[in-house]
XYZ file of C-alpha atoms in Angstrom:
150
model
C 12.204 -96.671 95.068
C 14.624 -96.542 92.135
C 13.220 -95.342 88.787
C 13.295 -98.197 86.234
C 13.913 -95.695 83.385
C 16.719 -93.399 84.601
C 17.811 -95.265 87.782
C 17.368 -92.151 89.916
C 17.007 -93.252 93.572
C 14.227 -90.868 94.594
C 10.651 -91.241 93.306
C 7.289 -89.987 94.572
C 4.132 -91.958 95.296
C 1.224 -90.401 93.373
C -1.534 -92.881 94.252
C -1.932 -95.932 96.514
C -4.781 -98.429 96.531
C -5.353 -102.105 97.309
C -4.567 -104.421 94.396
C -7.243 -106.702 92.952
C -6.213 -109.678 95.091
C -6.552 -107.638 98.289
C -3.265 -108.929 99.657
C -1.037 -106.238 98.198
C -0.923 -102.464 97.618
C -0.650 -100.973 94.141
C 1.352 -97.735 94.022
C 1.664 -95.322 91.110
C 5.003 -93.535 91.236
C 6.611 -90.653 89.416
C 10.291 -89.896 88.913
C 11.262 -86.305 89.710
C 14.225 -86.412 87.296
C 12.849 -87.964 84.067
C 9.139 -87.423 84.793
C 8.119 -90.967 83.815
C 5.511 -92.890 85.760
C 5.488 -96.541 86.800
C 3.576 -98.933 89.026
C 4.906 -100.953 91.947
C 3.225 -103.559 94.123
C 3.897 -103.941 97.817
C 3.009 -107.116 99.680
C 3.833 -108.703 102.987
C 6.769 -111.037 102.821
C 6.077 -114.219 104.688
C 8.888 -116.363 105.974
C 8.262 -120.035 105.284
C 7.948 -121.864 108.580
C 9.596 -125.282 108.765
C 8.359 -127.932 111.194
C 10.888 -130.381 112.641
C 9.153 -133.728 113.032
C 9.936 -136.360 115.715
C 12.130 -138.296 113.253
C 14.052 -135.063 112.444
C 12.475 -134.789 108.988
C 11.471 -131.277 108.054
C 8.330 -130.131 106.296
C 6.671 -126.807 105.567
C 4.044 -125.556 108.028
C 0.501 -126.542 107.038
C -2.446 -124.944 108.854
C -4.731 -127.684 107.527
C -2.939 -130.285 109.687
C -3.720 -128.312 112.848
C -7.324 -127.825 111.739
C -7.703 -131.555 111.102
C -6.236 -132.445 114.501
C -8.519 -130.032 116.344
C -11.551 -131.197 114.321
C -10.800 -134.847 115.127
C -10.395 -134.045 118.817
C -13.717 -132.145 118.841
C -15.626 -134.811 116.895
C -19.177 -135.161 118.281
C -18.485 -132.594 120.993
C -20.627 -129.498 121.641
C -18.052 -127.167 120.104
C -19.141 -124.730 117.383
C -17.329 -124.374 114.067
C -16.598 -120.738 114.992
C -14.988 -121.793 118.274
C -12.843 -124.327 116.403
C -11.716 -121.690 113.875
C -10.941 -119.213 116.669
C -8.912 -121.903 118.433
C -6.946 -122.697 115.263
C -6.378 -118.957 114.712
C -5.124 -118.614 118.282
C -2.806 -121.611 117.868
C -1.437 -120.175 114.633
C -0.906 -116.752 116.232
C 1.072 -118.341 119.073
C 3.171 -120.369 116.619
C 4.054 -117.349 114.472
C 4.664 -115.146 117.511
C 7.615 -117.416 118.338
C 9.280 -115.771 115.313
C 11.353 -118.848 114.529
C 12.139 -120.227 111.093
C 12.081 -123.799 112.369
C 9.849 -125.122 115.160
C 9.750 -128.645 116.595
C 6.405 -130.396 116.157
C 6.451 -131.030 119.913
C 6.193 -127.279 120.538
C 3.166 -127.089 118.269
C 1.602 -130.106 119.991
C 1.959 -128.435 123.387
C 0.383 -125.222 122.084
C -2.535 -127.200 120.618
C -3.063 -129.055 123.909
C -2.982 -125.804 125.871
C -5.660 -124.297 123.618
C -7.825 -127.444 123.632
C -7.767 -127.560 127.428
C -9.595 -124.235 127.476
C -11.942 -125.209 124.644
C -13.176 -128.672 125.677
C -11.656 -131.069 128.205
C -12.747 -134.201 126.332
C -11.189 -132.847 123.125
C -8.038 -132.117 125.118
C -7.838 -135.701 126.436
C -8.515 -137.121 122.965
C -5.741 -135.034 121.445
C -3.360 -135.774 124.326
C -3.968 -139.525 124.039
C -2.808 -139.489 120.412
C -0.132 -136.806 120.804
C 1.452 -138.264 123.932
C 0.973 -141.824 122.645
C -0.608 -143.218 125.798
C 0.649 -146.781 126.138
C -1.790 -147.967 128.770
C -4.710 -146.975 130.985
C -2.424 -145.685 133.758
C -0.892 -142.931 131.608
C -4.410 -142.034 130.447
C -5.566 -141.825 134.078
C -2.565 -139.674 135.002
C -3.601 -137.141 132.345
C -7.189 -137.187 133.597
C -6.003 -136.579 137.159
C -4.127 -133.474 135.970
C -7.397 -132.075 134.635
C -9.395 -133.008 137.699
C -6.846 -131.465 140.071
C -7.101 -128.059 138.331
């Protein structure tokens, strides 16, 4: 780290501790050349994730939208709040593990369906019926047959 006083390129870390917000590290540093001390903060840099919608519009990733979709699919189902949060966490982990700056909403929809299938089959069918825009009973039945055949 460069010294802000003399611009020397080599400084020492004297003390490190979590900052008040808990999401960064506070470091006290000392310059070996001028002897002055200063504080730096280190935090994780997050890359904003952009979602490409069906109509090619782009919007920033919003975890709340996934939570709402999973909650609606699990409405009046015997699924605990903890299980729902773990499912949303798992979905989010899979999304960010793709390490892409832009992801089509269809990819996210498929990940959500995959996770819901393991959580609750009725929730899966509910989500699939909205996500896949079932036009009639036959497409709904086709999706049910896929579940029953597994």
